[in-house]
Short mmCIF file of C-alpha atoms in Angstrom, two decimals:
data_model
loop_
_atom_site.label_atom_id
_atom_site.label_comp_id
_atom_site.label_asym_id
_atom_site.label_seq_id
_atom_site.Cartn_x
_atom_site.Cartn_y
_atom_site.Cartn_z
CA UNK A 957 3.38 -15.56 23.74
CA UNK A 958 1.80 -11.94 24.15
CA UNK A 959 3.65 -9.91 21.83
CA UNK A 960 1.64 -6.47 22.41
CA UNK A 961 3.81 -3.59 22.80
CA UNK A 962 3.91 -1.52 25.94
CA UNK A 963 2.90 2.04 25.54
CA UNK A 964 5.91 4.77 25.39
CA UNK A 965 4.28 8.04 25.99
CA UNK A 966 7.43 10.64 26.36
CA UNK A 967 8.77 9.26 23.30
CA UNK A 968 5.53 9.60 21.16
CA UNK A 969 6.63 12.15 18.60
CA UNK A 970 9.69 10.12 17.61
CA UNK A 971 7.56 6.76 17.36
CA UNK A 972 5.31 8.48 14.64
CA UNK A 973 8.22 10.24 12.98
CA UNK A 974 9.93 6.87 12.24
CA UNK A 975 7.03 4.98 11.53
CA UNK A 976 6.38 7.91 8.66
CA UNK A 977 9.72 7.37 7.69
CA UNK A 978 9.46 4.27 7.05
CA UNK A 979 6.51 4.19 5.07
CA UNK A 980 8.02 7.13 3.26
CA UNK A 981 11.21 4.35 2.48
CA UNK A 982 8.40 2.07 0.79
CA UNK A 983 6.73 4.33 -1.18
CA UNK A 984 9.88 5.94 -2.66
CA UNK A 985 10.57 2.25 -3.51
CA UNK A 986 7.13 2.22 -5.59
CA UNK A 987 8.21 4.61 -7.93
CA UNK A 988 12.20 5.37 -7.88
CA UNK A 989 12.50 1.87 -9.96
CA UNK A 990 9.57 2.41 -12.39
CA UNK A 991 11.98 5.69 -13.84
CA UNK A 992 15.13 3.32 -14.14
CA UNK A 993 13.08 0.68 -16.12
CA UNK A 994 14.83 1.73 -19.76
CA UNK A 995 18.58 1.80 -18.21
CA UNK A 996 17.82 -1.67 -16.19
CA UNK A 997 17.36 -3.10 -19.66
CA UNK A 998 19.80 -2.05 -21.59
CA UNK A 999 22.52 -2.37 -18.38
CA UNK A 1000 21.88 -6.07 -17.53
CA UNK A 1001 20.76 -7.24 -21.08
CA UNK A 1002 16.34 -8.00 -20.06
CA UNK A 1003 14.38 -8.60 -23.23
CA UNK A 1004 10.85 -6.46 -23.49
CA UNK A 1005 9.00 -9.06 -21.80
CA UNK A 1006 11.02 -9.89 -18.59
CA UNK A 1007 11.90 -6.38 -17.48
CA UNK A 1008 8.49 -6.01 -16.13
CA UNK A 1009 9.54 -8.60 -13.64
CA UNK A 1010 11.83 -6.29 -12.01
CA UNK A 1011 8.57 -4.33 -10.64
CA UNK A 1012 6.36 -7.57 -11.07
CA UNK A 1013 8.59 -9.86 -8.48
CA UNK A 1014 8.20 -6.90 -6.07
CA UNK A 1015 4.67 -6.59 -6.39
CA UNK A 1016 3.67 -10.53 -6.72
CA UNK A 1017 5.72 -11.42 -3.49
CA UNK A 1018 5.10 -8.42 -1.59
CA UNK A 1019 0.98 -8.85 -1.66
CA UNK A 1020 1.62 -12.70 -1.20
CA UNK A 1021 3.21 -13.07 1.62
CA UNK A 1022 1.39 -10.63 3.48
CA UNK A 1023 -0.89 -12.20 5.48
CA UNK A 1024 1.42 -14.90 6.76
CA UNK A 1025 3.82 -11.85 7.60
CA UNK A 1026 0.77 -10.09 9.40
CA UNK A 1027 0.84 -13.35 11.65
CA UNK A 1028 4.54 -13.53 12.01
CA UNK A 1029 3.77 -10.24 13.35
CA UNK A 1030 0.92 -11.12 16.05
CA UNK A 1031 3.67 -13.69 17.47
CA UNK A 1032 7.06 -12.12 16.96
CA UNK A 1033 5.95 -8.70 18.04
CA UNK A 1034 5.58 -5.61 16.22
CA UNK A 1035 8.85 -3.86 16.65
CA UNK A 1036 11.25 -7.35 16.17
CA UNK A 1037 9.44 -7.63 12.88
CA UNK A 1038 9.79 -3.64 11.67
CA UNK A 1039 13.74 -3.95 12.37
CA UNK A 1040 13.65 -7.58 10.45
CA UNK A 1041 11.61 -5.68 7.85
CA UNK A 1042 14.20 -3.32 7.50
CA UNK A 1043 16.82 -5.18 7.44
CA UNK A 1044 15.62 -7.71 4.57
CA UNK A 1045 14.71 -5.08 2.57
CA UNK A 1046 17.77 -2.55 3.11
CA UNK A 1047 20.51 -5.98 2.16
CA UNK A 1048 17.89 -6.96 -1.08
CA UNK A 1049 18.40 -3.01 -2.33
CA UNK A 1050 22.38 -3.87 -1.61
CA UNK A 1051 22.04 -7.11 -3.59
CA UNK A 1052 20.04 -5.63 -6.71
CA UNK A 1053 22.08 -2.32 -6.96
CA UNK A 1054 25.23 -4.82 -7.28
CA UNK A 1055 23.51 -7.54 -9.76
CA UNK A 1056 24.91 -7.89 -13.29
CA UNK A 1057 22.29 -9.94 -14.49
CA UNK A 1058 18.73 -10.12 -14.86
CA UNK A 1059 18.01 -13.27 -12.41
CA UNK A 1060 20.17 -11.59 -9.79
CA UNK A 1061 18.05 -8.35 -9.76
CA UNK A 1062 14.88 -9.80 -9.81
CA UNK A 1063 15.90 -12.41 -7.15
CA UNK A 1064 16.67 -9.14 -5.12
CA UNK A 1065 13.36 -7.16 -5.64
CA UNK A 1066 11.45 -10.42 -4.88
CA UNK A 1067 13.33 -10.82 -1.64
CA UNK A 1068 11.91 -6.46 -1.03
CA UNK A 1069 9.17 -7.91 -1.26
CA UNK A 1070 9.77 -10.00 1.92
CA UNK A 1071 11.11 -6.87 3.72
CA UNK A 1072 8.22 -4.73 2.53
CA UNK A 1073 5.44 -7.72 3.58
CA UNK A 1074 7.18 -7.35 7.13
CA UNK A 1075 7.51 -3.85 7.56
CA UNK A 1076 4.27 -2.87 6.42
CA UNK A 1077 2.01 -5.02 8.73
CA UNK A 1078 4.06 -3.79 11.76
CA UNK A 1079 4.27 -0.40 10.83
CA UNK A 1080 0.64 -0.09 11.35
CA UNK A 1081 0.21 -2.29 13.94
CA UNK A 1082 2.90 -0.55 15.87
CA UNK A 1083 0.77 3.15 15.34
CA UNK A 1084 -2.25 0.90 16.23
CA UNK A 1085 -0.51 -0.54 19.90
CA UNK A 1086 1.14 2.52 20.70
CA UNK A 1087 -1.63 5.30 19.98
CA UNK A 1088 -4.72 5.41 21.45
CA UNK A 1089 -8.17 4.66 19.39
CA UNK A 1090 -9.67 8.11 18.62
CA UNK A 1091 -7.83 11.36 17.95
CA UNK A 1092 -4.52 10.23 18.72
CA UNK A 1093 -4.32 7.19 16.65
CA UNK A 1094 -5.33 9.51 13.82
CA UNK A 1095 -3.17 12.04 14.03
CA UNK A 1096 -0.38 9.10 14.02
CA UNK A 1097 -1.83 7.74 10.82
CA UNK A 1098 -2.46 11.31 9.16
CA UNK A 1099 1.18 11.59 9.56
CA UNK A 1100 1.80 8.31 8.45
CA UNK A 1101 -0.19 8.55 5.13
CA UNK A 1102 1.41 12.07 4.40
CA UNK A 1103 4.75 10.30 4.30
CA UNK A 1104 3.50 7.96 2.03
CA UNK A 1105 2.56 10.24 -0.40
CA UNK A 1106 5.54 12.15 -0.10
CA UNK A 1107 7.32 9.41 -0.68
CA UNK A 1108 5.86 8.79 -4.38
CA UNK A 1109 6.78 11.73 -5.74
CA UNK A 1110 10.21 11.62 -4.14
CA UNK A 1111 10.62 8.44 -5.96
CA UNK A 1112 10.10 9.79 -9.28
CA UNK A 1113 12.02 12.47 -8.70
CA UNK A 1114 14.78 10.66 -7.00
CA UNK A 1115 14.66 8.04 -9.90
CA UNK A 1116 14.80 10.53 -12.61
CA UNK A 1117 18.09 12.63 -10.41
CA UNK A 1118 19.89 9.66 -9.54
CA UNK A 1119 19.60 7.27 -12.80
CA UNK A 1120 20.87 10.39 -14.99
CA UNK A 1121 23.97 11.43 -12.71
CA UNK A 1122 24.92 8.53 -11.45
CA UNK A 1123 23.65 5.57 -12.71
CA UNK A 1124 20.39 2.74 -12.18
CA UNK A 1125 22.29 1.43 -9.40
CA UNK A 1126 21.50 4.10 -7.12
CA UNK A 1127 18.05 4.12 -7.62
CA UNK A 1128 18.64 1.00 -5.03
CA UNK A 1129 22.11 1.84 -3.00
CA UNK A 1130 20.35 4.69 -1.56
CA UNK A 1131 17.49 2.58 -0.08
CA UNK A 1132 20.28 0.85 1.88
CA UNK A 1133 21.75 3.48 4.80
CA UNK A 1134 17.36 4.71 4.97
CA UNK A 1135 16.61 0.87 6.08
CA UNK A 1136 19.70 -0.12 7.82
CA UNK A 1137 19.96 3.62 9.87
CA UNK A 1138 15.95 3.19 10.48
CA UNK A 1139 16.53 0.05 11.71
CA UNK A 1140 18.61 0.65 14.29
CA UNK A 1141 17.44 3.90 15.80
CA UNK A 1142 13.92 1.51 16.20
CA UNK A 1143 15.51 0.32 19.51
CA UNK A 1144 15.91 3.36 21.23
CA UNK A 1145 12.72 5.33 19.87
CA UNK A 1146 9.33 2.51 19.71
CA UNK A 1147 8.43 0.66 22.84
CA UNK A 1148 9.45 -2.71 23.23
CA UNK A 1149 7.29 -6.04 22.76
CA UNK A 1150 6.10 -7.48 25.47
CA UNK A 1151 7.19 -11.33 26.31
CA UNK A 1152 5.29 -14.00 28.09
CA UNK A 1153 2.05 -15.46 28.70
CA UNK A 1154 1.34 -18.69 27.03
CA UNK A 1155 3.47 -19.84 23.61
CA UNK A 1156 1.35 -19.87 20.94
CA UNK A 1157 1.43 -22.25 18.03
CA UNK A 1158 1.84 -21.25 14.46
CA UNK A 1159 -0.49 -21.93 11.61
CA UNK A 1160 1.71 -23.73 8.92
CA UNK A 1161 -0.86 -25.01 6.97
CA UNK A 1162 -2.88 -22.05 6.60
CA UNK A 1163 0.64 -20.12 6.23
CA UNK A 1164 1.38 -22.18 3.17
CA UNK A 1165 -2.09 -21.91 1.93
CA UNK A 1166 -2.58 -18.22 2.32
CA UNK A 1167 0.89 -17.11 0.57
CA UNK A 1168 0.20 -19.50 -2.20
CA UNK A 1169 -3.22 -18.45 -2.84
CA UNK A 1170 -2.49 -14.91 -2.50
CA UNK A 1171 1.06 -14.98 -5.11
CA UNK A 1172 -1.22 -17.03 -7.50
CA UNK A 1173 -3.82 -14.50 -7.16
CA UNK A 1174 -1.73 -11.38 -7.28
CA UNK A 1175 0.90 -13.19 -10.22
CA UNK A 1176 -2.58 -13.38 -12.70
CA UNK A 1177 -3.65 -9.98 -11.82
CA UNK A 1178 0.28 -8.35 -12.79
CA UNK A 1179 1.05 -10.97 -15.31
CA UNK A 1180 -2.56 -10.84 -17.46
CA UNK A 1181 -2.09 -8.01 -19.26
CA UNK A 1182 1.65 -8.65 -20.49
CA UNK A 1183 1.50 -12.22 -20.86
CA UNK A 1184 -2.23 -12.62 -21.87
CA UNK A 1185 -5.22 -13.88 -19.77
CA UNK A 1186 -4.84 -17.61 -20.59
CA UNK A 1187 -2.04 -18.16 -18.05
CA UNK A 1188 -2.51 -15.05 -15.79
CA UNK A 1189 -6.63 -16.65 -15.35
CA UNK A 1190 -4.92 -19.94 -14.99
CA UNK A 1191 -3.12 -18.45 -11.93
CA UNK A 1192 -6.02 -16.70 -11.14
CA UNK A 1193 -8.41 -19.65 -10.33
CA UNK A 1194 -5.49 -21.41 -9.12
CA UNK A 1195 -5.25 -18.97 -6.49
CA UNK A 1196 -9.10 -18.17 -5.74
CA UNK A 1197 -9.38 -22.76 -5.12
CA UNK A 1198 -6.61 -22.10 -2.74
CA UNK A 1199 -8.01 -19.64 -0.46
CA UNK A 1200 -11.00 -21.36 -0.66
CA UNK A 1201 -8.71 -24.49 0.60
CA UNK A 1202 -7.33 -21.94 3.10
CA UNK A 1203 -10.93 -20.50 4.17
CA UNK A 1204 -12.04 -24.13 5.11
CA UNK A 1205 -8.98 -25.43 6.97
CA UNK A 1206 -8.89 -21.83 9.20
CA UNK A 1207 -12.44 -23.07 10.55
CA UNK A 1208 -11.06 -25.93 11.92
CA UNK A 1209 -7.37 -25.04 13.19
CA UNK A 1210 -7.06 -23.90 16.84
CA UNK A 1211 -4.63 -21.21 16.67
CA UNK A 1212 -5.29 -19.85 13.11
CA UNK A 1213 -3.36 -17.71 10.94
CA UNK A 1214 -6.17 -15.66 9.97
CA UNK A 1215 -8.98 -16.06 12.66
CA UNK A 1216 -12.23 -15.86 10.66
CA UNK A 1217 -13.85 -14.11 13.91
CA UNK A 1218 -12.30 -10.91 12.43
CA UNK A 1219 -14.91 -10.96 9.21
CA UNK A 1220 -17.55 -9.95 12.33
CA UNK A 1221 -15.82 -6.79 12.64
CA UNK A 1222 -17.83 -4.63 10.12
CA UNK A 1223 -15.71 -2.04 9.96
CA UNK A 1224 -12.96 -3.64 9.56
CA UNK A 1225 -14.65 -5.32 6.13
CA UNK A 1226 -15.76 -2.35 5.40
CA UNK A 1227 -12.55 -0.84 5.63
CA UNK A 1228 -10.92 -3.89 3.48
CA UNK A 1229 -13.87 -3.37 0.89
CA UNK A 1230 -13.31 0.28 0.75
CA UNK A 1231 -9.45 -0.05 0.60
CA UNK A 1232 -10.08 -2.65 -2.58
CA UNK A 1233 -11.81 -0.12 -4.61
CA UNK A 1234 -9.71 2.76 -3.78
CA UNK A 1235 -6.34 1.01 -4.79
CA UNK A 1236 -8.62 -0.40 -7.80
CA UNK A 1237 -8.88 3.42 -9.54
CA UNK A 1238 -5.71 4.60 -7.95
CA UNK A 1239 -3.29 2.16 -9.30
CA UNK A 1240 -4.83 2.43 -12.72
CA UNK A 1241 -4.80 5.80 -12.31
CA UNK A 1242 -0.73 6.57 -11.74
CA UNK A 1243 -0.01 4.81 -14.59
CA UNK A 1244 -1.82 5.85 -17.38
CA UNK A 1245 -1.40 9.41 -16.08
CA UNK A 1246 2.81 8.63 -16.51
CA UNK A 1247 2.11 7.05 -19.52
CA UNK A 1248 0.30 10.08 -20.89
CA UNK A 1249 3.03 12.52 -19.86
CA UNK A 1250 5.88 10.52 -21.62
CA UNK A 1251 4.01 9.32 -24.81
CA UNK A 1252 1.41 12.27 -25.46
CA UNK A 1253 3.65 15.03 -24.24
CA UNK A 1254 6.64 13.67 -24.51
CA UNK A 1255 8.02 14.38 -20.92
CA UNK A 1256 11.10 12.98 -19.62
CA UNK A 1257 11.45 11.01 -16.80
CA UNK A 1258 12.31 13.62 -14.52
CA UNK A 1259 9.49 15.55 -16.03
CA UNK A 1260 6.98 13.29 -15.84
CA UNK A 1261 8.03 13.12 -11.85
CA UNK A 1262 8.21 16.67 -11.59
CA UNK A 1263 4.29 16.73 -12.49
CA UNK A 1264 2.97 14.74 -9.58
CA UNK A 1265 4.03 17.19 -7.45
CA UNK A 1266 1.24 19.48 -7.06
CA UNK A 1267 -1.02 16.40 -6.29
CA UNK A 1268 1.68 14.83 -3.46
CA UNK A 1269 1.87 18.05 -1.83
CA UNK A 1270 -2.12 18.67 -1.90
CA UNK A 1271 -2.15 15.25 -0.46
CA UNK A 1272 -0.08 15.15 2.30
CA UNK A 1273 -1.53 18.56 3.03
CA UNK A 1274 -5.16 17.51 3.38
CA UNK A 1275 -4.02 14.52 5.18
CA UNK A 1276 -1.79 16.53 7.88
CA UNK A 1277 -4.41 18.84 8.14
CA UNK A 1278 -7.88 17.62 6.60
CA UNK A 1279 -8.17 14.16 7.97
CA UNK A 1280 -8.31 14.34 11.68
CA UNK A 1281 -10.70 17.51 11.62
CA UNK A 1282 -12.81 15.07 9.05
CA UNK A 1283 -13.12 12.37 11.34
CA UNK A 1284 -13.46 14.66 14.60
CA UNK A 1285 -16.78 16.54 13.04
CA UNK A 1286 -18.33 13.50 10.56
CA UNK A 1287 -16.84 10.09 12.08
CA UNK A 1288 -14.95 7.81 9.92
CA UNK A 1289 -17.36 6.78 7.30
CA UNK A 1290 -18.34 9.79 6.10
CA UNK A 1291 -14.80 11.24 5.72
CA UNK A 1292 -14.73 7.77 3.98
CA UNK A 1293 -17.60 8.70 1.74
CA UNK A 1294 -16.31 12.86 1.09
CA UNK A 1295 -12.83 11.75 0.44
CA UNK A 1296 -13.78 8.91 -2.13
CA UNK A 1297 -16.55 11.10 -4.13
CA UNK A 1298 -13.86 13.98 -4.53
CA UNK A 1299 -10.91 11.84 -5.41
CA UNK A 1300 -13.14 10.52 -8.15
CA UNK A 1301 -14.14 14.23 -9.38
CA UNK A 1302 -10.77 14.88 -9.60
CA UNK A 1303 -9.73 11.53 -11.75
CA UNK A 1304 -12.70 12.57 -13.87
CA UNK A 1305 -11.38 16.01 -14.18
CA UNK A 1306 -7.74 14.75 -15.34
CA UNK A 1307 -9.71 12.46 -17.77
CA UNK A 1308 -11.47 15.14 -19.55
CA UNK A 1309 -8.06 16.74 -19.71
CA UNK A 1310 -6.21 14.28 -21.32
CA UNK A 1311 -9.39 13.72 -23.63
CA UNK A 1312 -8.93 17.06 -24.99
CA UNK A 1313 -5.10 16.03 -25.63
CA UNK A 1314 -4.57 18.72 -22.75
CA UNK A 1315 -1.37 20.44 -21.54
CA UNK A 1316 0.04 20.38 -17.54
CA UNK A 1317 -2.13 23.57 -16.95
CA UNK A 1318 -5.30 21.81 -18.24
CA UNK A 1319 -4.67 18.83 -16.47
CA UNK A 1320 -3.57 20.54 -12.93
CA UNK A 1321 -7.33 21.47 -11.68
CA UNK A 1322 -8.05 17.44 -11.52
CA UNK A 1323 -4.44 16.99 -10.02
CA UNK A 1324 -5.32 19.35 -7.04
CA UNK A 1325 -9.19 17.97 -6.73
CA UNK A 1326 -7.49 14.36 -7.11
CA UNK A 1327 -4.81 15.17 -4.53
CA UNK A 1328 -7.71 16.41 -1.73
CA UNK A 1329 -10.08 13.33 -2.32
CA UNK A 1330 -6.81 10.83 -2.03
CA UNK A 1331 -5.24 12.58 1.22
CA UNK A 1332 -8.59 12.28 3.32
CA UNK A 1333 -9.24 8.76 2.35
CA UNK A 1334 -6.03 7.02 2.17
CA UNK A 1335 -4.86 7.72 6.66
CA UNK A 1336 -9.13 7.21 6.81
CA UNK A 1337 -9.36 3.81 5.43
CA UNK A 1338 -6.74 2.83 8.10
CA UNK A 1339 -8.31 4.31 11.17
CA UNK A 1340 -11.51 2.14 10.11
CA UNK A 1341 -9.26 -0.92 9.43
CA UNK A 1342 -7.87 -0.65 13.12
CA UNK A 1343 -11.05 0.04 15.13
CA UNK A 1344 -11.84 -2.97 17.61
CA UNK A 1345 -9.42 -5.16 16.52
CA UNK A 1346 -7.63 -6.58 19.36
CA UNK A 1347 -3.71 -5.33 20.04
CA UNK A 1348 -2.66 -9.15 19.47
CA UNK A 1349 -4.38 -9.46 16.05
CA UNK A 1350 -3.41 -5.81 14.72
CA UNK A 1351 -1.11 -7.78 12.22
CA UNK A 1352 -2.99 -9.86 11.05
CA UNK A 1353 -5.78 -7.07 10.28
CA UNK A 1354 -3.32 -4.77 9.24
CA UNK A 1355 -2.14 -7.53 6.47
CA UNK A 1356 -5.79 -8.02 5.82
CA UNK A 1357 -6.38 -4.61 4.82
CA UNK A 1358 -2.70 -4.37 3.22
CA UNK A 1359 -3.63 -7.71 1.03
CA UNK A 1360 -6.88 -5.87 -0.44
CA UNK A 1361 -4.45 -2.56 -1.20
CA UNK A 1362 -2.44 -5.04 -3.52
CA UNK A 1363 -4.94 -6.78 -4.56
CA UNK A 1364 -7.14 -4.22 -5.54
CA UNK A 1365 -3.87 -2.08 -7.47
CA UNK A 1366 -3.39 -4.95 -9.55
CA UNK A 1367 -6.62 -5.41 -10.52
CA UNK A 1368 -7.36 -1.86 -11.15
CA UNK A 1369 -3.84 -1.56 -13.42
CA UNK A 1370 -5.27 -4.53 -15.41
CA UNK A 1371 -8.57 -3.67 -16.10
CA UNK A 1372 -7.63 -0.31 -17.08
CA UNK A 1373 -5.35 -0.72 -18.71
CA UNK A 1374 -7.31 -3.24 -21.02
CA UNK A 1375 -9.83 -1.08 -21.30
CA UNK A 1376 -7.43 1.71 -22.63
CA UNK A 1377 -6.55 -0.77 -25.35
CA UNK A 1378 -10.07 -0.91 -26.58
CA UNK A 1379 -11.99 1.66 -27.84
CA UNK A 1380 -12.27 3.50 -24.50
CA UNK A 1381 -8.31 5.08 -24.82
CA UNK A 1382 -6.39 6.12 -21.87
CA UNK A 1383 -8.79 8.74 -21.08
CA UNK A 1384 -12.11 7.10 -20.67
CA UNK A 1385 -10.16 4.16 -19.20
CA UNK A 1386 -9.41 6.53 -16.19
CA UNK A 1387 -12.81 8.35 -16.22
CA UNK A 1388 -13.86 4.65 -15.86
CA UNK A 1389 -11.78 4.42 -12.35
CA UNK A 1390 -13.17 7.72 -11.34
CA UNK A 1391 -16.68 6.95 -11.45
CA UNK A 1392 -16.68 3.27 -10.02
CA UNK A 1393 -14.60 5.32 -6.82
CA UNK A 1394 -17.71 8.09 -6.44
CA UNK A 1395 -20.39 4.89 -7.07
CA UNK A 1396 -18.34 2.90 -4.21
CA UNK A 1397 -18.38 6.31 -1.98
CA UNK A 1398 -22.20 6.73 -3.04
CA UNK A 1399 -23.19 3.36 -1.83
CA UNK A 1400 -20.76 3.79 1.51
CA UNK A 1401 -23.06 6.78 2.06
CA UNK A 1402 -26.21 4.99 1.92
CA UNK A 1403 -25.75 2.12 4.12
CA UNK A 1404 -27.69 1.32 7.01
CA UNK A 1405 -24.98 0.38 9.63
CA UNK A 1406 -25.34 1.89 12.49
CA UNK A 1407 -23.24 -0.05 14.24
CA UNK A 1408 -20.28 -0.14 12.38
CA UNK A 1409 -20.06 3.66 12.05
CA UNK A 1410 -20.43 3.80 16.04
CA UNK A 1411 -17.49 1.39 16.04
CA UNK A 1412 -15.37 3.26 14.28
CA UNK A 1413 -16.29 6.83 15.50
CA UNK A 1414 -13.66 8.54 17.49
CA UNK A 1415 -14.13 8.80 21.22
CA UNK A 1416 -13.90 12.13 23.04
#
């Protein structure tokens, strides 16, 4: 069945508004529950230990399932699976806003985690159908990665606003009319998928193979660090043996979920290994920052929020307005290279800070330098991902690339945040996830592949 969607020209401007806006709906999902953690617990009665599952279920099921979703994708057709997407995840917000116990709401955030492994892959393989390679398809994902940090710091606000007026609840209901209303107005506004052509099969073994390996891999990385690294390594190597499994049956399936032809795109790797180390500092990064501002300073909530703001809006601003220019006068890979170096300053910078037990105003010249690495690389590292990938496999690459985001979060949150438990503290924990981010940028600069940065250089 070819599922590639049919280019919509006239309504252009309202495809990459709702495609932002839907991205935006995730990433205000990242952080409005993270504020609402200490009236979850005491509401529905979690102990210390389980109420990181409320996040954790999220996370685990969300990276695992995204590569069979990034399939599901490739054969259901981008804009069936964005409204499913949306849908799952809008009635799982209903269900956890109304649960009165702990299984109930974790249930619910493991079923967002569905909705979120659906929408995600289709979101960008819907910019990557409908916009042409080049200038265009930037702009659409400069947009697109603006809303996605605008979300984060609307979720922290939003989570600080809504749990103190009207309750944890809300930090959910108000997920519900965004996914539902999105939903539906995806019918009029992005093009329809194209049906016909020869049915293809589906890859159930590699399906089964893929999300186990990948929950397994993603449920050691969260759970390590809570729970200790005897069980989360146990899960670990579980998970690595069964994408080895899954590796060796995709070379000899037909149809397969993941075709391993892909891995001869180079920059698409590169874009996957770039992605992996990004997420690795950033992830890291966001937390011990919030934990600094609530423990050392003694913010609230809302506070705490209220200080990302500088560094959402410098992001989203050198997105909008940085990345395509970037990419127009350097190509890809070395916006790639600029935007990784400076976000990696700027973590250093906010490092020192909080070294010298520093105050917002000391902290906010690594926020801003932060903020301006992040926004060029972030809508970047998705331009690369997309470039000469066939329409009918932009799923699965998008998943690809969406699998190493997760990945590479949760294994940046848990090795820095063992390393702040050592001598290193918070701070040298983060200056830690700076400097690995310019190292990775350094050795992006230095590579000999001319071919992969003609590949993903945009045409004119």
């Amino acid at each position: 069945m070819d599922t590639t969607v049919a280019p919509a020209r006239p309504r252009a401007g309202l495809a990459v508004a709702l495609l932002a806006f839907a991205q935006f709906i995730v990433a205000v999902d990242y952080n409005i529950v993270y504020v609402a953690l200490p009236d979850i617990g005491r509401a529905l009665g979690f102990s210390s230990q389980s109420l990181q599952w409320v996040v954790s279920a999220y996370a685990v099921v969300f990276g695992g399932f995204l590569l069979c979703a990034g399939r599901v994708v490739d054969r259901l057709g981008a804009r069936r699976a964005f409204v499913a997407g949306l849908v799952v995840f809008g009635l799982a917000c209903l269900v956890g806003g109304l649960a009165t116990s702990p299984g109930v709401l974790v249930a619910a955030r493991a079923v967002q985690g569905v909705g979120g492994a659906l929408l995600t892959p289709a979101t960008l393989a819907l910019i990557s159908t409908t916009f042409a390679e080049g200038p265009e398809r930037t702009r659409a994902l400069s947009v697109w990665g603006a809303a996605g940090s605008g979300g984060l710091a609307a979720g922290a606000l939003l989570g600080g606003v809504l749990t103190d007026a009207l309750g944890w609840e809300w930090t959910l209901f108000v997920l519900v009319p965004l996914s539902l209303g999105a939903a539906v107005l995806a019918f009029g506004v992005l093009p329809a998928d194209r049906v016909g052509g020869v049915r293809q099969s589906f890859d159930v073994p590699g399906a089964v193979l893929a999300t186990a390996g990948s929950v397994l891999l993603v449920f050691g990385l969260v759970s390590g660090p809570e729970a200790g690294w005897v069980r989360g390594g146990l899960a670990l190597a579980g998970g690595v043996v069964l994408l080895g499994v899954f590796v060796a049956v995709e070379r000899r399936t037909r149809d397969p979920l993941v075709p391993l032809r892909l891995f001869r795109n180079r920059a698409l790797v590169s874009a996957i290994g770039v992605v992996l180390l990004f997420q690795s500092s950033l992830g890291g990064a966001y937390y011990l920052f919030t934990t600094y501002l609530q423990d050392q300073l003694g913010y609230r909530p809302l506070a705490a929020g209220l200080a990302f703001v500088p560094l959402t809006l410098v992001s989203m601003t050198a997105s909008l307005k940085g990345t395509g220019a970037a990419i127009t006068r350097w190509g890809v890979r070395i916006t790639l290279v600029v935007g990784m170096v400076v976000n990696g300053v700027g973590i250093g910078l906010l490092a020192a800070a909080m070294a010298w037990d520093g105050g917002f105003w000391l902290l906010l010249p690594g926020l801003l330098v932060w903020g301006v690495g992040g926004g060029l690389t972030f809508p970047a590292m998705f331009v690369a991902a997309a470039s000469g990938v066939a329409d009918a496999e932009q799923g699965v690459a998008s998943a690809l690339t969406t699998t190493s985001q997760q990945v590479g979060g949760a294994m940046g949150l848990a090795v820095l945040i063992a390393l702040a438990g050592t001598g290193f503290g918070a701070a040298g924990a983060l200056a830690v996830g700076g400097l690995a981010t310019v190292v990775g940028g350094a050795l992006l600069a230095f590579r000999r592949d001319h071919r992969s940065a003609e590949i993903v250089r945009p045409r004119r």
